[in-house]
XYZ file of C-alpha atoms in Angstrom:
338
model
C 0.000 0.000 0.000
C 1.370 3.841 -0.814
C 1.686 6.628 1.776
C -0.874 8.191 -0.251
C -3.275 5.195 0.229
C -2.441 5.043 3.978
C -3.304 8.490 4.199
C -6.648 8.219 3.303
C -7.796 7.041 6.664
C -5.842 9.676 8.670
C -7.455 12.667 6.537
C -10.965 11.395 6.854
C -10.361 10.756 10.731
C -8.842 14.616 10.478
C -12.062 15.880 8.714
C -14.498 14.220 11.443
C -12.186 15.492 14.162
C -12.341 18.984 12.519
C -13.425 22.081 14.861
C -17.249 22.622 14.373
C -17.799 19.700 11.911
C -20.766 17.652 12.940
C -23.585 15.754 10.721
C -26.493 17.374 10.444
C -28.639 14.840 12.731
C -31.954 16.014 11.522
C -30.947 16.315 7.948
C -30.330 12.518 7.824
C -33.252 11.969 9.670
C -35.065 13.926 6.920
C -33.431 12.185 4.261
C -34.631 9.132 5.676
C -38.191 9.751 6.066
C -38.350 11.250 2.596
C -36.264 8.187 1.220
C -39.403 6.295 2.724
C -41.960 8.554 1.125
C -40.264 8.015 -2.788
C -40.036 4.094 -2.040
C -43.677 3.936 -1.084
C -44.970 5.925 -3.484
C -43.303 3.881 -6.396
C -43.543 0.341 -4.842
C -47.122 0.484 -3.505
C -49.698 0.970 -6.374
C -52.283 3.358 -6.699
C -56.179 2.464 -6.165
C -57.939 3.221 -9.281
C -60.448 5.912 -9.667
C -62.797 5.644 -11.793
C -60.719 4.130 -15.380
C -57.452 5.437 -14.779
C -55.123 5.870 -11.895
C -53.432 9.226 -10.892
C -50.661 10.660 -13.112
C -47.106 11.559 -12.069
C -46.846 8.743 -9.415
C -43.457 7.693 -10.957
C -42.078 11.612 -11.304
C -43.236 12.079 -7.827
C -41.539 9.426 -6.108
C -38.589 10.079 -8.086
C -38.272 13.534 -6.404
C -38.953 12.390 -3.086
C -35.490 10.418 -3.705
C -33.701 13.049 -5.180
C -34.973 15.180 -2.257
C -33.202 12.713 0.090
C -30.439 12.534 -1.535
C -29.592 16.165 -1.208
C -30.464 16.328 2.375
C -28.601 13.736 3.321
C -25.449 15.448 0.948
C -26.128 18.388 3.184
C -26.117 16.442 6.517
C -22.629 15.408 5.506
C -21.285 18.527 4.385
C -18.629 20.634 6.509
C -19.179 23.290 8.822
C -18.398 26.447 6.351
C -22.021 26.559 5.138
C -23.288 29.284 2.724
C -26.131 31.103 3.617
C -28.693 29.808 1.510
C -27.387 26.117 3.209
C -28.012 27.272 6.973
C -31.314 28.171 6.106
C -31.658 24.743 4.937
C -30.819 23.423 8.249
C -32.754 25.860 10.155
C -35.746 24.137 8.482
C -34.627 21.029 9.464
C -37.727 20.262 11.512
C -40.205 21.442 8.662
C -38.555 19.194 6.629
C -39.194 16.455 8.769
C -43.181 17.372 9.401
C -43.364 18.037 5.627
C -42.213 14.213 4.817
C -44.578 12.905 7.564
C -47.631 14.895 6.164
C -46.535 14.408 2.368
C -46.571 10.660 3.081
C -49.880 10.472 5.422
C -51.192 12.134 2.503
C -49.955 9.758 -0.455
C -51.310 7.094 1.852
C -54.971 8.043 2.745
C -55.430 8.912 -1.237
C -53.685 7.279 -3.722
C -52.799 4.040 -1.994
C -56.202 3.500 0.165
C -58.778 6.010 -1.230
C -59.772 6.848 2.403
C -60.662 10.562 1.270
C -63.485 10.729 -1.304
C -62.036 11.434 -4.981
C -61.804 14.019 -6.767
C -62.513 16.345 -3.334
C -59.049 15.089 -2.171
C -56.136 14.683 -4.702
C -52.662 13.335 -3.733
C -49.947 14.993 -3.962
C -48.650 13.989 -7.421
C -51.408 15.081 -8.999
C -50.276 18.767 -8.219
C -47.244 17.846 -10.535
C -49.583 17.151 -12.971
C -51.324 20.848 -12.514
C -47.919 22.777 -12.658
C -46.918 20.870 -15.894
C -50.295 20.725 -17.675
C -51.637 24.030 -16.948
C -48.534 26.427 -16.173
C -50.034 29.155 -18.555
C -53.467 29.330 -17.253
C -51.618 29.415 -14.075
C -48.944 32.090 -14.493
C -51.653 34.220 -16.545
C -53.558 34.369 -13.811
C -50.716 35.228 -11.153
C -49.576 38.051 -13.214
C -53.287 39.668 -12.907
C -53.260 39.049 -9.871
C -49.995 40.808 -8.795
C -50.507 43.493 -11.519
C -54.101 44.423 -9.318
C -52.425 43.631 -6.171
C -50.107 46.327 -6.851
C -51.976 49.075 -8.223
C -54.538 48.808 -5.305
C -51.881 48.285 -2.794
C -49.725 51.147 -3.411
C -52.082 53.358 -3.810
C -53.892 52.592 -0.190
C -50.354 52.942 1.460
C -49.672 56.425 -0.067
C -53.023 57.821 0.724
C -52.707 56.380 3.850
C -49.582 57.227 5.057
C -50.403 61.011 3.678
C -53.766 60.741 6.006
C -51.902 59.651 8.739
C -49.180 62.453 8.797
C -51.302 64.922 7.921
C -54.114 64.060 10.949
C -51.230 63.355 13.248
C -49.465 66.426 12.607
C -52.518 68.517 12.061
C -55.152 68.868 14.775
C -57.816 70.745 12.677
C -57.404 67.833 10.214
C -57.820 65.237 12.633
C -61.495 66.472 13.645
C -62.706 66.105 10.313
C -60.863 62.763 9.570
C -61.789 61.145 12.901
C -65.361 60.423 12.696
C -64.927 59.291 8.936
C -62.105 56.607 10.041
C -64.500 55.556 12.933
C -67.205 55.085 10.588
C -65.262 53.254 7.161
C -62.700 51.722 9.138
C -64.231 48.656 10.983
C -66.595 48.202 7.715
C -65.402 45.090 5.562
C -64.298 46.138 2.395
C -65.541 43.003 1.077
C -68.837 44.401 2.157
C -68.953 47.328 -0.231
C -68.493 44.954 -3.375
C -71.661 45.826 -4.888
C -71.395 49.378 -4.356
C -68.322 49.304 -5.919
C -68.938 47.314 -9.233
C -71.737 49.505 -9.499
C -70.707 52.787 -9.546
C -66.996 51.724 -11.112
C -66.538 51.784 -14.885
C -65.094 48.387 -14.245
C -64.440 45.304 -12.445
C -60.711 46.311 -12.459
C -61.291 49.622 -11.354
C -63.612 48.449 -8.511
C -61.225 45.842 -7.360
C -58.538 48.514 -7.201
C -60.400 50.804 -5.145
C -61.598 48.013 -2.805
C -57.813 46.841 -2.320
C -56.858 50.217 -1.999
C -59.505 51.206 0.615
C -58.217 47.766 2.834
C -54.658 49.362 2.865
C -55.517 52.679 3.410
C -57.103 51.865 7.211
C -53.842 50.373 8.853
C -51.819 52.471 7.166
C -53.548 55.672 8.418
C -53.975 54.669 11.706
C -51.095 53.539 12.560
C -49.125 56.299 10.664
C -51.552 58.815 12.822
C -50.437 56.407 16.017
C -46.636 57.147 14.976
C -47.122 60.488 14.536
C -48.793 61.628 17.516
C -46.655 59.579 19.485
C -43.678 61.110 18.812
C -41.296 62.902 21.328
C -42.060 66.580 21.685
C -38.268 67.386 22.756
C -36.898 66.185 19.587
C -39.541 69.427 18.202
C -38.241 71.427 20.515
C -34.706 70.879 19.615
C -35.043 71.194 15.908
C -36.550 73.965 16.764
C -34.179 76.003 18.960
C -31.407 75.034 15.786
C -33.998 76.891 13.398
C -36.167 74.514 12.220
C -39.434 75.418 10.383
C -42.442 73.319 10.218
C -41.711 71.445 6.879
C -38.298 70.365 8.597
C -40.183 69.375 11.701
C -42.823 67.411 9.263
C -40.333 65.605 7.248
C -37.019 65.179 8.903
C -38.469 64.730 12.765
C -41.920 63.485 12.484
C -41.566 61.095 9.681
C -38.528 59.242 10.727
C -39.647 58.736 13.953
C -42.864 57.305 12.962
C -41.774 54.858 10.465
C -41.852 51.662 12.632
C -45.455 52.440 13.285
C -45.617 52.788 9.292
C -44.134 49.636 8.804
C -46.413 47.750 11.007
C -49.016 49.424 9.406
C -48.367 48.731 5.587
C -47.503 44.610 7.251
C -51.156 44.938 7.730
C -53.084 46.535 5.152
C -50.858 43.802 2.743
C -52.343 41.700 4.798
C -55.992 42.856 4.281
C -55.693 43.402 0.822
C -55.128 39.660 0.024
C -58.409 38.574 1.229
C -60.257 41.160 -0.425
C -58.099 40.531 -3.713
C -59.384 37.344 -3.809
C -63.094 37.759 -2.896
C -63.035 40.623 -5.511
C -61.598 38.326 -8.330
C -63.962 35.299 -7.261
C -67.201 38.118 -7.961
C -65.845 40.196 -10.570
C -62.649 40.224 -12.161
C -61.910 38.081 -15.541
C -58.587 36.690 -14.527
C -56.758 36.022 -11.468
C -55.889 33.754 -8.817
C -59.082 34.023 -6.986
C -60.868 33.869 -10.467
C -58.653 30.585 -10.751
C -60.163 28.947 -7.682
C -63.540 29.664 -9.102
C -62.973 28.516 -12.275
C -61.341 25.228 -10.737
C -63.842 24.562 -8.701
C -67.046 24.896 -11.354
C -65.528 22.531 -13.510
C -64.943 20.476 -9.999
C -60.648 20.452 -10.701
C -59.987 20.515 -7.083
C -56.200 19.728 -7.965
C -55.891 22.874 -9.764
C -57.600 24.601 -6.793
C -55.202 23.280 -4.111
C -52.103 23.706 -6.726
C -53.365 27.642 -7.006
C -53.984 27.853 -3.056
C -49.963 26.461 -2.485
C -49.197 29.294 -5.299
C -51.077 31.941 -3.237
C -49.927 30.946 -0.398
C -46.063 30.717 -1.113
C -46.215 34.492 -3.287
C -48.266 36.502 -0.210
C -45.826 34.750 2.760
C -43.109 36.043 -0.084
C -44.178 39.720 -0.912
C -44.289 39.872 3.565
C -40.484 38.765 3.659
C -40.219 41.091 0.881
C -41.387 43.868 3.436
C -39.623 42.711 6.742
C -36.440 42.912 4.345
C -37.086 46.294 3.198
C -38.103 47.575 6.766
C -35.153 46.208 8.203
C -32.492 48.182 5.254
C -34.787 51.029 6.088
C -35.067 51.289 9.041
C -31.480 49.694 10.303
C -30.498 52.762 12.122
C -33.506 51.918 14.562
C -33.034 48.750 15.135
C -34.996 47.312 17.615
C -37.113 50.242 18.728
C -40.315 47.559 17.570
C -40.555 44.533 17.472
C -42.997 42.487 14.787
């Protein structure tokens, strides 16, 4: 045998020994369980529904195994990690409820048929949505985001102008009052007829509807923010010659902007229920037109493949905010807390 060969041993028993190398227990506990979901899904064969069995059984359990693979890969890796790979391993418990649930689910539909067909589709047969109707599916998330943002944006500016301006102005304040007591705890969803009826459009009334959902939050808290802030950091602006535009924009503002933050967290999160109740009632294309469509023509795969869509690009446009509040506002760090 070679030095080189003899060294073999020695380096691996170096790399184990290595300062902060460990395996990644949960990772290969993971792997396993997901290992178990591919192997069941493409040993045990489907129950038949109907004439034909469910589609994509094969790709499916070929991913679960892939899916192993790589988590076990990344329970063996070292302890220089790159950032995307820690967040990996900070999921590491999802991961393992996720295989559990994925394969309780296989089980009670496609191998047993315990849940009534098609009400309850297995999990492969979302494969089948994603491949087979992508462009009905993207068409639709495109409106959707496209109305989103038009009605969202322009709730938070007029609300974040109402708030300053009612939190800053006292005279303002006694008109706006009453009128937030009296809109605010109404449902927007409530004034859908009013508003496809005296709208030009669908669009236009699902904009103003969206809009109207931001613009409560975002006022009030704004207002909250404020009213709330410190009257000696006024007072010394003021003794260094500040006027009241400086006071408005470089005191009052800044100080207020966590409440802002919270505030715009949630009127997006009021303006994706009334997004999709005004796209189920009005608008021609959508995800919550999607979900109706599905479910008339009784595709309940497509609607649970467009719910996991929904779900995944509103819990993705909320990072999207905590990230930008927290470049924003980094010079205030923990002042609140969400």
């Amino acid at each position: 045998m070679s030095s080189a060969d003899a060294s073999l041993p020695a380096r691996g028993a170096a790399l184990s020994a290595a300062p902060g190398w460990r395996p990644w227990k949960t990772g290969v506990a993971a792997a396993a369980l997901w290992a178990g979901v591919g192997a069941l899904t493409l040993a045990w064969p489907n129950v038949e529904v109907g004439f034909s069995s469910w589609g994509y059984t094969r790709e499916f359990g070929v991913a679960a195994l892939v899916l192993a693979v790589l988590l076990l890969l990344l329970a063996a890796s070292g302890a220089e990690q790159p950032r995307a790979v820690r967040a990996v391993r900070r999921a590491g418990p999802w991961l393992l409820a996720l295989a559990i649930a994925v394969g309780a689910w296989e089980i009670a539909t496609a191998k047993l048929a315990w849940l009534p067909s098609p009400f309850f589709a297995p999990p492969q047969s979302l494969i089948e949505v994603y491949v087979t109707d992508y462009k009905r599916l993207a068409d639709s998330l495109l409106n959707s985001l496209w109305l989103l943002a038009n009605g969202f944006l322009l709730g938070a500016a007029a609300g974040f102008l109402t708030g300053v301006a009612i939190g800053w102005s006292r005279g303002l304040g006694y008109w706006v009052h009453p009128v937030l007591r009296f809109l605010g705890p109404v449902p927007s969803t409530a004034l859908l007829p009013m508003a496809f009826f005296f709208f030009p459009s669908s669009w236009s009334a699902a904009v103003f509807l969206i809009a109207l959902a931001t613009w409560f939050p975002v006022t009030v808290l704004t207002w909250s923010g404020v009213a709330g802030v410190n009257r000696a950091y006024y007072d010394v602006a003021r003794t260094m010659g500040a006027n009241e535009w400086f006071l408005v924009l470089r005191v009052a503002i800044p100080a207020a902007l966590p409440q802002v933050f919270v505030g715009l967290f949630m009127g997006l999160g009021a303006s994706f229920s009334v997004l999709v109740a005004a796209e189920m009632m009005g608008v021609k294309s959508g995800l919550g037109w999607y979900l109706s469509w599905a479910q008339g023509w009784a595709s309940y795969a497509n609607m649970y493949g467009a719910l996991i869509v929904m779900a995944l690009v509103f819990s993705g446009l909320i990072t999207l905010l905590f990230l930008g509040r927290d470049r924003l506002l980094a010079w205030q760090k923990g002042v609140v807390k969400w």
